[in-house]
Structure formats: C-alpha cells, structure tokens
PDB file of C-alpha atoms in Angstrom:
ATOM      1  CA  UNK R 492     -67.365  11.606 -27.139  1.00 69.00           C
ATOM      2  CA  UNK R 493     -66.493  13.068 -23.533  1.00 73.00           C
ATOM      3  CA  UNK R 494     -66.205   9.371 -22.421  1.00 77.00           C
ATOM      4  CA  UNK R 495     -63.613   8.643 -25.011  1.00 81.00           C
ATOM      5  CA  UNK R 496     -61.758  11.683 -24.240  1.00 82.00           C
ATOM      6  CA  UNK R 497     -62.179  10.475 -20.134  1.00 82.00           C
ATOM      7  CA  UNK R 498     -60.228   7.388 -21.412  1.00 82.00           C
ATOM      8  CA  UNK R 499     -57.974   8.597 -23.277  1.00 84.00           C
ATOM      9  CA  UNK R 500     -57.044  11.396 -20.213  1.00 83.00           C
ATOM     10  CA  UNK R 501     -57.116   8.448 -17.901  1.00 82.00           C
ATOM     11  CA  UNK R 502     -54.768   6.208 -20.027  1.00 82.00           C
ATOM     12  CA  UNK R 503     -51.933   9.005 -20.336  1.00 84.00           C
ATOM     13  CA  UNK R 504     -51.930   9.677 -16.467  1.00 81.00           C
ATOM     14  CA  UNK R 505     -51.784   6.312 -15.942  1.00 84.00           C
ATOM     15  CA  UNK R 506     -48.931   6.150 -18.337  1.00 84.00           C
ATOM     16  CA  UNK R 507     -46.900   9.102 -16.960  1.00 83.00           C
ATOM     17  CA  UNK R 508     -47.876   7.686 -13.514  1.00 83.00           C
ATOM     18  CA  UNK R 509     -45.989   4.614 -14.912  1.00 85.00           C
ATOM     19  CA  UNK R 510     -42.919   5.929 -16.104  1.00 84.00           C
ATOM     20  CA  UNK R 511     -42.678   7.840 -13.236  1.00 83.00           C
ATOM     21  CA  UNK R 512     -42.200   4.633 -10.874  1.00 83.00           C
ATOM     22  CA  UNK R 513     -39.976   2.877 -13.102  1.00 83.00           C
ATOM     23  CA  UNK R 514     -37.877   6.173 -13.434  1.00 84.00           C
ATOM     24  CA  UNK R 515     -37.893   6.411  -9.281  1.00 83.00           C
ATOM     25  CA  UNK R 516     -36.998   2.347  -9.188  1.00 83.00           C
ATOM     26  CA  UNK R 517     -33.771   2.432 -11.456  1.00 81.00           C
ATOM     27  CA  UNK R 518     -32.688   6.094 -10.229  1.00 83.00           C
ATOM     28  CA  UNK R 519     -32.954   3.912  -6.448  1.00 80.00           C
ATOM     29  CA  UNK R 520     -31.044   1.060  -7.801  1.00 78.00           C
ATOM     30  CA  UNK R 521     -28.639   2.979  -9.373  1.00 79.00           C
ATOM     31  CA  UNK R 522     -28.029   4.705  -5.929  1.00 79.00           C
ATOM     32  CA  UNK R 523     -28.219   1.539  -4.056  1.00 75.00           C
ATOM     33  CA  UNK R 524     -25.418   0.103  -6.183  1.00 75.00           C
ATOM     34  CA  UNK R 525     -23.421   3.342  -6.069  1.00 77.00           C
ATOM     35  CA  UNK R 526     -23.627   3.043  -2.357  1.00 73.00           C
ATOM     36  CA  UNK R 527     -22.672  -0.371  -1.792  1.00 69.00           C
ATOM     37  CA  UNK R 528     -19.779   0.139  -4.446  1.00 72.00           C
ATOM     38  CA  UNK R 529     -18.734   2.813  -1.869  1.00 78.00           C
ATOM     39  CA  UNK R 530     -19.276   0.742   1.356  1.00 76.00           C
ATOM     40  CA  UNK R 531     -17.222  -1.954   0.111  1.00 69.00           C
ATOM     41  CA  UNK R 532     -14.139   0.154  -1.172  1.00 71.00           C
ATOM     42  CA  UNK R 533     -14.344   1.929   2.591  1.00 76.00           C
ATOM     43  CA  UNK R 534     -14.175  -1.898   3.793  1.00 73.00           C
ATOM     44  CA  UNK R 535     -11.736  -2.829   1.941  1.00 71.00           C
ATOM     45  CA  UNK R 536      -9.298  -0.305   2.428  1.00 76.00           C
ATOM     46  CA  UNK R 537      -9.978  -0.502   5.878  1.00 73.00           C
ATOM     47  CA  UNK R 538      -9.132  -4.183   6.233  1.00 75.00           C
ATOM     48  CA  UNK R 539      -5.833  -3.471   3.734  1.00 69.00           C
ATOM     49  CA  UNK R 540      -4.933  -0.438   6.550  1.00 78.00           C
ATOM     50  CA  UNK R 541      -5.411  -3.452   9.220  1.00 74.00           C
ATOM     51  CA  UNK R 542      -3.101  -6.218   7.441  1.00 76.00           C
ATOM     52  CA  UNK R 543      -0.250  -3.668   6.847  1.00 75.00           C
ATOM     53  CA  UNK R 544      -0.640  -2.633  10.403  1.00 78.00           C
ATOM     54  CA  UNK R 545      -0.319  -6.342  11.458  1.00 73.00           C
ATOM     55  CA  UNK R 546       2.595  -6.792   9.381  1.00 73.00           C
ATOM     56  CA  UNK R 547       4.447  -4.627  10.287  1.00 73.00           C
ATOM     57  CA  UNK R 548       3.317  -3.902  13.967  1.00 67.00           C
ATOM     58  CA  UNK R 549       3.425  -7.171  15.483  1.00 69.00           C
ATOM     59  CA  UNK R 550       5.915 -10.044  14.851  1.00 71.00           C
ATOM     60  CA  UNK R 551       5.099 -14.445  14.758  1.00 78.00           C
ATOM     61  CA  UNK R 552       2.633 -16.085  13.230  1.00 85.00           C
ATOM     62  CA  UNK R 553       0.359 -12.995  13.410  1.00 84.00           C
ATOM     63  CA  UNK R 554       2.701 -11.116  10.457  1.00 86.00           C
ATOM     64  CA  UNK R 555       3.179 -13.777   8.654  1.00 89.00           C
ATOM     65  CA  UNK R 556      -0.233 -14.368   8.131  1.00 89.00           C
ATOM     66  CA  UNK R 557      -1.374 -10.873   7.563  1.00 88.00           C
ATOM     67  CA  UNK R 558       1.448 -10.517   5.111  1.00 89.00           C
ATOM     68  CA  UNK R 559       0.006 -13.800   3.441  1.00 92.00           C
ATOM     69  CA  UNK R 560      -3.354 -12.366   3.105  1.00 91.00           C
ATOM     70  CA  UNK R 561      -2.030  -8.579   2.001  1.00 91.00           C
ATOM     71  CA  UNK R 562      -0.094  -9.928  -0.725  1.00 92.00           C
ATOM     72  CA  UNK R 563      -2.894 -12.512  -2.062  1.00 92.00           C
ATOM     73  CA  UNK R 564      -5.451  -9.701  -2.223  1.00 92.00           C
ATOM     74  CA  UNK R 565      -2.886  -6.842  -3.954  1.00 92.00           C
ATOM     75  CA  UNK R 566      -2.151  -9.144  -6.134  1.00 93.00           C
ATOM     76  CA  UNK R 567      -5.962 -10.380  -7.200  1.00 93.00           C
ATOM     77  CA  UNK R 568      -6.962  -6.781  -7.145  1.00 92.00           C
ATOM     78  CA  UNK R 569      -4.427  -5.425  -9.675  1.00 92.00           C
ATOM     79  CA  UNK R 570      -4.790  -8.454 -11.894  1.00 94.00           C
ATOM     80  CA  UNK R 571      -8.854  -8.099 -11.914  1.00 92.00           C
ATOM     81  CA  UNK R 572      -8.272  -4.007 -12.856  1.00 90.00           C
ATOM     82  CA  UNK R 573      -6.012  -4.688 -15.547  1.00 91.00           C
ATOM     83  CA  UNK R 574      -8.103  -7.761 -17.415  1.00 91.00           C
ATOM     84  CA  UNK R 575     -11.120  -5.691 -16.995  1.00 90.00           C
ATOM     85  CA  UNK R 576      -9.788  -2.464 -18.157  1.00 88.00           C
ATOM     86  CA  UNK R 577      -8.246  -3.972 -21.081  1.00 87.00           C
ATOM     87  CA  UNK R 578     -11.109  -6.433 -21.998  1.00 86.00           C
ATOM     88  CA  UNK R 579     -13.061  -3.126 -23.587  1.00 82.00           C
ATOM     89  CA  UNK R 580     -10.411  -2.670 -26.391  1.00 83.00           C
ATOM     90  CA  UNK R 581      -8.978  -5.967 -26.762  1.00 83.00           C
ATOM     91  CA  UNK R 582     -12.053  -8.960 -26.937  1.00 84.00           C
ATOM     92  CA  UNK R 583      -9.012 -11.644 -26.832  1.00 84.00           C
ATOM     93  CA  UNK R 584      -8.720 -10.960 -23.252  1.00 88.00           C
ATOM     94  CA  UNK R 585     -12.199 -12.639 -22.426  1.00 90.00           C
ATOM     95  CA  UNK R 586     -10.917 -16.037 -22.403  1.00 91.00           C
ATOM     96  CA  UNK R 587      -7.801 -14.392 -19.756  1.00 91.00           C
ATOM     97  CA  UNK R 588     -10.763 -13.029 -17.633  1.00 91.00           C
ATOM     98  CA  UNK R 589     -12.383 -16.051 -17.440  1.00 93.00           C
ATOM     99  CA  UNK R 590      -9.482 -17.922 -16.103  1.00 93.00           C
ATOM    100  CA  UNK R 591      -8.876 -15.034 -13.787  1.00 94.00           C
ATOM    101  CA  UNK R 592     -12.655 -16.265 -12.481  1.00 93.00           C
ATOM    102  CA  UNK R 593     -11.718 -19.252 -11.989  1.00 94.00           C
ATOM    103  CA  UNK R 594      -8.367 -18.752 -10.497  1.00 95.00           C
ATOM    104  CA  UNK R 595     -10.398 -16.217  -7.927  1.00 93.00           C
ATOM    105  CA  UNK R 596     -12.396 -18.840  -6.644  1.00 94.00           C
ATOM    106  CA  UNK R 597      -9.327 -19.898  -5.032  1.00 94.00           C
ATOM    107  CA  UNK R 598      -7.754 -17.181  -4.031  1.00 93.00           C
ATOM    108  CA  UNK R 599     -11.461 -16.618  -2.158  1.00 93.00           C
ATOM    109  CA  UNK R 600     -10.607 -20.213  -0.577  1.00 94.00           C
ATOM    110  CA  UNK R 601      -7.481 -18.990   0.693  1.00 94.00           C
ATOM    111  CA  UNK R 602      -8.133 -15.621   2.102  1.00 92.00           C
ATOM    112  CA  UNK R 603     -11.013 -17.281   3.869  1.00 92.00           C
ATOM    113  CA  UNK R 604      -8.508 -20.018   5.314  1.00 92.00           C
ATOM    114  CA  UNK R 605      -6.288 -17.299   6.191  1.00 91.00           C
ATOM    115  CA  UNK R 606      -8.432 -15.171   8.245  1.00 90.00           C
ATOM    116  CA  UNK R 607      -9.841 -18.472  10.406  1.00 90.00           C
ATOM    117  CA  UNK R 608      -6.554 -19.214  11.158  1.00 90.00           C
ATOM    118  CA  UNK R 609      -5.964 -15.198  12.452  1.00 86.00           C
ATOM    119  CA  UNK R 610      -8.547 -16.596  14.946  1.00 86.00           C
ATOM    120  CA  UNK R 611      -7.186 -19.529  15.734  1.00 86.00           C
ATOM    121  CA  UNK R 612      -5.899 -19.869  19.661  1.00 86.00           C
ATOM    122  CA  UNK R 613      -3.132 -22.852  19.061  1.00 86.00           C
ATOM    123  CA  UNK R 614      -0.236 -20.825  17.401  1.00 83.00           C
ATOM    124  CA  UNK R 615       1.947 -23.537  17.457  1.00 88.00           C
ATOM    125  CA  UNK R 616      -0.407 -25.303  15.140  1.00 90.00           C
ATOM    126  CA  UNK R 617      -0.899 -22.139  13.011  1.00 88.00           C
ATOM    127  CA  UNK R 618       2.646 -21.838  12.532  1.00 89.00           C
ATOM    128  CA  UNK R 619       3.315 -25.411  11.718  1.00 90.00           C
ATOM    129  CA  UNK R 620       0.784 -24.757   8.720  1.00 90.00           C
ATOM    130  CA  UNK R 621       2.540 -21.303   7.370  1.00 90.00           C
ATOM    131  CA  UNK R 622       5.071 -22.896   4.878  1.00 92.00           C
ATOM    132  CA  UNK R 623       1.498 -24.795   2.922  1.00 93.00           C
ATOM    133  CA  UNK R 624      -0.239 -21.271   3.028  1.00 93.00           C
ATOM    134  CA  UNK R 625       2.588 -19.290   1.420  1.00 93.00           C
ATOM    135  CA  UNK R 626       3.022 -22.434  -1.675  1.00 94.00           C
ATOM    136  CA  UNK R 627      -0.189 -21.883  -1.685  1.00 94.00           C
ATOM    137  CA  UNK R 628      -0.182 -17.602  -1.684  1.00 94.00           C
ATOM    138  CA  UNK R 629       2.382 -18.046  -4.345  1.00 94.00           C
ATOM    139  CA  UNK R 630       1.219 -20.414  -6.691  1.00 95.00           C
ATOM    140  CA  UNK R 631      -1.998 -18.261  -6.866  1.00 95.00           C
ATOM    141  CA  UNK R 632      -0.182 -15.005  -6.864  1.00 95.00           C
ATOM    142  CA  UNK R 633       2.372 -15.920  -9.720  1.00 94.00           C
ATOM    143  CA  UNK R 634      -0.455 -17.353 -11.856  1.00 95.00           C
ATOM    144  CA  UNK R 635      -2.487 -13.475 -11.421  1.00 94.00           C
ATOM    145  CA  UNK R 636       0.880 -11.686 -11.882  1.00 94.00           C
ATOM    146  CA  UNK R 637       1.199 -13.622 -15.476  1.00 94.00           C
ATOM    147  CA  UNK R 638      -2.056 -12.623 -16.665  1.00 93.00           C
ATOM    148  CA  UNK R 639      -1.561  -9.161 -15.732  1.00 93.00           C
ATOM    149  CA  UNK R 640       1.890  -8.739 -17.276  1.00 93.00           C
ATOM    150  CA  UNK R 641       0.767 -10.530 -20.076  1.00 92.00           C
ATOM    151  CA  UNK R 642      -2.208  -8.594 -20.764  1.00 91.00           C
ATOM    152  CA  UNK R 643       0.045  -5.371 -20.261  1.00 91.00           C
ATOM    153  CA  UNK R 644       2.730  -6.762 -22.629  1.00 91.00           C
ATOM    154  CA  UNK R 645      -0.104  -7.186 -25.020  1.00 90.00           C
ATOM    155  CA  UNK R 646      -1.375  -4.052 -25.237  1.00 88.00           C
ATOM    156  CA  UNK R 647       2.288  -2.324 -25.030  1.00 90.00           C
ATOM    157  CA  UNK R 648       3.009  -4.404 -28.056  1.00 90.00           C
ATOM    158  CA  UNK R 649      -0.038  -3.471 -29.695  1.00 87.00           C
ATOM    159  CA  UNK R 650       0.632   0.399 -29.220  1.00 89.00           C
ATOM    160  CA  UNK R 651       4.214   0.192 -30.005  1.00 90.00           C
ATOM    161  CA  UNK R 652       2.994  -1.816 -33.600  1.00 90.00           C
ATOM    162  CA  UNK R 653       1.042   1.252 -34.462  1.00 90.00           C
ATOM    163  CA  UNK R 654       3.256   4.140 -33.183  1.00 92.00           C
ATOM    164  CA  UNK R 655       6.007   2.247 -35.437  1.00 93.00           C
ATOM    165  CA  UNK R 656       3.195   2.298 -38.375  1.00 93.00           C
ATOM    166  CA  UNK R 657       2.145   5.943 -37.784  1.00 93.00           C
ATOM    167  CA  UNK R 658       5.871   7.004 -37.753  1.00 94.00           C
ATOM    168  CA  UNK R 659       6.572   5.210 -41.286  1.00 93.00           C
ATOM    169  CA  UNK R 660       3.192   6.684 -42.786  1.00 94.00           C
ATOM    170  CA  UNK R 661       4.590  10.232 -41.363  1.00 94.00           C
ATOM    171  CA  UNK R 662       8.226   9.955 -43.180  1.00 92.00           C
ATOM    172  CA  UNK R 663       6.338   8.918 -46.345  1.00 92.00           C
ATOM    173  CA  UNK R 664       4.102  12.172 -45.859  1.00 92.00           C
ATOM    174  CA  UNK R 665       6.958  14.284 -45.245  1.00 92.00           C
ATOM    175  CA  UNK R 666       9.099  13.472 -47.848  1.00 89.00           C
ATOM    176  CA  UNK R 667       6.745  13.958 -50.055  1.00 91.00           C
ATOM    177  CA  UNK R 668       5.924  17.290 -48.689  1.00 91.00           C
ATOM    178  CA  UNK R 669       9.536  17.881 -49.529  1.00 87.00           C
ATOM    179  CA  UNK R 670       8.708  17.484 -53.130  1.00 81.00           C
ATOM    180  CA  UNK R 671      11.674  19.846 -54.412  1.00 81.00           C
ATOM    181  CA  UNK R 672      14.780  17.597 -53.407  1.00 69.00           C
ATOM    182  CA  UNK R 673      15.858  14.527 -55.196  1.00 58.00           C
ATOM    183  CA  UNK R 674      18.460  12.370 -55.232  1.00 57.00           C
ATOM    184  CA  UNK R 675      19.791  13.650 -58.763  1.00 55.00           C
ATOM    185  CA  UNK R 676      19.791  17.187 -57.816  1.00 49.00           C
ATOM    186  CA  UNK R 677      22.879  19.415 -57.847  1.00 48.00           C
ATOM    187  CA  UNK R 678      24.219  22.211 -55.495  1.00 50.00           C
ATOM    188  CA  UNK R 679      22.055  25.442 -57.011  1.00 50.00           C
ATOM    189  CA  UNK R 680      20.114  22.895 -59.581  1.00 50.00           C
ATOM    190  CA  UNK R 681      16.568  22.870 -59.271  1.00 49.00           C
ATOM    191  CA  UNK R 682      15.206  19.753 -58.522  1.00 47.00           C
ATOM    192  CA  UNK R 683      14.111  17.981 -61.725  1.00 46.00           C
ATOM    193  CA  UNK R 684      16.275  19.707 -63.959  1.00 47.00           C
ATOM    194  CA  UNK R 685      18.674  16.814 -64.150  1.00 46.00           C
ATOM    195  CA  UNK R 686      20.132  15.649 -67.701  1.00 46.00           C
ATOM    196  CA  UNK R 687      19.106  12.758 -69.911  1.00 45.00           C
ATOM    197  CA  UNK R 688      16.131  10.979 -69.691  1.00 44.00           C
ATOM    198  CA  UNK R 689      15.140  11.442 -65.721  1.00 45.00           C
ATOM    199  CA  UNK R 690      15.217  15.177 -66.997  1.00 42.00           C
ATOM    200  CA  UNK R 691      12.856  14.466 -69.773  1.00 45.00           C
ATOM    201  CA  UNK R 692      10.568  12.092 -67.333  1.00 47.00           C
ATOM    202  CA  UNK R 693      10.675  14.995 -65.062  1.00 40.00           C
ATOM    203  CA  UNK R 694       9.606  17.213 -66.956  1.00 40.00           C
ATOM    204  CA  UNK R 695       6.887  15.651 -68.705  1.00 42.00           C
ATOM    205  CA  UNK R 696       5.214  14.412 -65.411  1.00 40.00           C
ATOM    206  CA  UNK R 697       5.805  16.997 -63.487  1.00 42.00           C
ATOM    207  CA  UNK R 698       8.369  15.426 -60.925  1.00 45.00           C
ATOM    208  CA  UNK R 699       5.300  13.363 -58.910  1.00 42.00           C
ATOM    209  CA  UNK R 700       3.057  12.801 -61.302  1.00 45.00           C
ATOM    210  CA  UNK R 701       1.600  15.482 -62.029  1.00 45.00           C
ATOM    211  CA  UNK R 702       1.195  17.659 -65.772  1.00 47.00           C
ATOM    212  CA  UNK R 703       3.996  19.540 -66.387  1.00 44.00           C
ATOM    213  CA  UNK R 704       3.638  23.265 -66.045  1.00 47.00           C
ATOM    214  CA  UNK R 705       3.667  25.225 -69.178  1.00 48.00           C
ATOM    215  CA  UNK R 706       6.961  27.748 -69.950  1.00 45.00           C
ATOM    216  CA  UNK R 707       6.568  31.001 -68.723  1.00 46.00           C
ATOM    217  CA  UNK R 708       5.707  33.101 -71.970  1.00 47.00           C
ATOM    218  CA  UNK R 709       8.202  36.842 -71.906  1.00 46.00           C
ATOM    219  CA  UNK R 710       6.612  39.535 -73.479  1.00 47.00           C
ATOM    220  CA  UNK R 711       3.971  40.824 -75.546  1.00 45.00           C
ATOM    221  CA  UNK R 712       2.844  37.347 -77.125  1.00 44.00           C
ATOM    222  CA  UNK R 713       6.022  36.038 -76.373  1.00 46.00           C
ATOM    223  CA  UNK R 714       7.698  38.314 -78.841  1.00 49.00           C
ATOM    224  CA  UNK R 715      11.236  37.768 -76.411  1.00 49.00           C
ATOM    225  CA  UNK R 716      10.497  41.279 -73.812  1.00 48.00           C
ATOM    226  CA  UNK R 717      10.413  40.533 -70.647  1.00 45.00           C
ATOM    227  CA  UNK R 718       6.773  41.096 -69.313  1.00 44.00           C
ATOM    228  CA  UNK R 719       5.838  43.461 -66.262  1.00 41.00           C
ATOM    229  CA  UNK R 720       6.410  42.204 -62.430  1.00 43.00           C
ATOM    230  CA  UNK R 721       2.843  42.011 -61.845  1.00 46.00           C
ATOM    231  CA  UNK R 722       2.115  42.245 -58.220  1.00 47.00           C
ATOM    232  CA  UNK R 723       0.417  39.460 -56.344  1.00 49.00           C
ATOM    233  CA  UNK R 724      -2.831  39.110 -56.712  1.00 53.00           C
ATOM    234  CA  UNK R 725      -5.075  40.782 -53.664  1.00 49.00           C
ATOM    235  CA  UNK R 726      -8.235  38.094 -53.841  1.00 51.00           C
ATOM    236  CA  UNK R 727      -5.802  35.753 -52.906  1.00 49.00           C
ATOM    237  CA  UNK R 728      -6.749  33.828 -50.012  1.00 47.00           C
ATOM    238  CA  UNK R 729      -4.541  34.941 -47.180  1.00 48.00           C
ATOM    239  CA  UNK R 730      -3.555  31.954 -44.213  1.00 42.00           C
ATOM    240  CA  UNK R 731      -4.560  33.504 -40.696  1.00 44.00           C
ATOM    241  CA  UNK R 732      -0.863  33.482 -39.597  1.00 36.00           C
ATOM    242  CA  UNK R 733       0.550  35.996 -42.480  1.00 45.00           C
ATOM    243  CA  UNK R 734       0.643  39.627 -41.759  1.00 43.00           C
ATOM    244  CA  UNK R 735      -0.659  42.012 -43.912  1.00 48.00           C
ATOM    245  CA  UNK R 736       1.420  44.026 -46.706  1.00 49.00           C
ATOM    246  CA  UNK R 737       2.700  47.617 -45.341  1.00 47.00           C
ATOM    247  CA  UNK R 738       1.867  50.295 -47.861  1.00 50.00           C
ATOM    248  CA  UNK R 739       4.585  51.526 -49.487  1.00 47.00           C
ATOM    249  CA  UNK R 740       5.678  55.260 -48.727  1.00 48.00           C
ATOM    250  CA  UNK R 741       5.642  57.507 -50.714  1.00 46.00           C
ATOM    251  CA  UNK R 742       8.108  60.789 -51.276  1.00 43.00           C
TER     252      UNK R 742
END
C-alpha cells in the first residue's frame, strides 16, 4: 500500500516537473520570437533611415540606387501588410498571397542585386546598368501595387455592399415604425380611416396585420354616457428616461 502511494507521489511530481519544462520552453520561444520580431523591425527601419538619407543626401549613381532599393521595399512591405491583414476575413485572398510569395522571391533577387552594386567600385559600370534595375524596380513594384489596391478595392466594395444593405433594412424598419401615416391619409384623418374598401381592409386587419381593436364602449354597459377619465394606470411599467408625475396641489 505505501509503495503504491510512493508511485503514485512519484508519478505526479514527475508530471508537474514535466509541465513545468514545457511551460519554461514555449514561454522562451515565445520570447525568443518576440525578440527577434523586434531586432528585425529596429534593422529595418534603420536601413530605411539609411536609403532616404542616401537619396536625398548624396547625388549619382549612389541616389539612384538607394532610391531603387527604398521604393522596391515600401512597396513589398505595404503590399505584404495589406494581403495578410485582409486574408483573416476574406479566404479569397489566399491565392493573392501566394502570388505575392512568389513575386517576393524576386523582389529578394533584386534588393540583393541592388545592394552589391552599392559596393561596387566601377561607377561607370553601375550607372550603365541603372535604366535595367529601375524596369526591373517597376515591373515588380506595379505588380505589388495591383494586389494591394485590388485587395483594398475588394474589401471597400464588400463594406460599401453591406452598408447599402443595412441602410435599406433600416428604411424598411423605420417606416414601419411610422405605422400611423399612409399614403391614403388626409390632413387631420387618422391613418386608416380612409373610405371604401382600403377603409374596410384597414379596419379589419388592423392597418399591418394585426386584429383590429375593439370600439371603445361609453358608459355604463354602453348605455351611450360617456364613462369616467380613468387615470393611467400606476403598475405600469415606467421607461428609465420619463420623469415621474408631480402631485397635484391641492387648495
């Protein structure tokens, strides 16, 4: 018996012993990847704080190129944001991604080429090569700015579909919350008190389909007095935004 209950003791520590290391390895993961996220935001927005420096600080070949590379990777970057953002609530956008993958892997090639050629001693050479890089730059730039407008088209269209459908669904609600006009009406006529048979219709089902109300009996078993003003009645439910009744004085 004290042997069993050994094991058993022995088995649970060794189990909370275990969850405790797996707990400690994906809380270090998670950390790990948190920090490298960080790291490589810091790089990158150091080496977009470089290029614009370049581009605008020194002139030649130099500018060019750094405006090249600035404008590839703006361009990548916002396109990649808005696929990915979007891909959660639209699933149609998965096939758009996946081209955006593909059409990455070149714009990788490029930026590489780019940045050899910021090392590169011949200028002469370098510029000789600037009007291929920038058919290049733009060819892979226009195809990630038509995704991206695309996909932001999409889901513009998509919002302004059901803002136009909520509207319509909200007149239908409100005129039906203004149940006493109709079309038939008069000046001081109640509404569904018209003549001929939309009068009778009315009044049978109630205007919207409802039973029609009963006639007011007057009187004492509707012997023709008019009955009492009887005063509302006090159970009634009152709405939090009504004030309450002021007694009435008295002389």
């Amino acid at each position: 018996m004290e042997a069993t209950i050994i094991t058993i003791m022995a088995l649970l520590f060794l189990s909370f012993v275990a969850l405790g290391v797996y707990v400690t390895v994906k809380v270090a993961k998670a950390a790990k990847r948190g920090v490298d996220r960080t790291i490589d935001q810091a790089r990158r927005t150091v080496e977009d704080t470089t290029l614009r420096a370049k581009s605008f600080g020194q002139a030649g070949t130099a500018s060019e190129l750094a405006r090249l590379r600035l404008s590839l990777r703006t361009s990548m970057r916002a396109t990649q944001e808005a696929l990915q953002d979007g891909v959660g609530e639209d699933a149609s956008l998965k096939e758009s991604l996946e081209l955006f993958h593909r059409l990455s892997a070149h714009g990788l090639e490029l930026d590489a080429d780019l940045k050899r050629l910021e090392r590169e001693p011949d200028r002469a050479w370098v510029a000789g090569q600037l009007p291929e890089l920038a058919a290049r730059t733009e060819r892979i730039t226009g195809s990630a700015d038509a995704l991206r407008r695309a996909a932001r088209e999409r889901a513009l269209k998509f919002a302004e579909d059901d803002l136009s459908s909520l509207s319509a669904q909200i007149d239908v609600e409100a005129g039906a919350l203004r149940h006493w006009t109709s079309p038939d009406a008069t000046p001081g006529t109640p509404a569904g008190t018209g003549t001929g048979a939309g009068a009778s219709d009315a009044a049978t089902a109630g205007g919207w389909g409802q039973p029609a109300r009963p006639a007011r009996e007057t009187g004492p078993a509707a012997g023709g007095e008019p009955s009492a003003i009887t005063a509302p009645d006090p159970r009634r439910t009152a709405y939090p935004w009504e004030k309450s009744a002021r007694p009435e004085t008295t002389t």
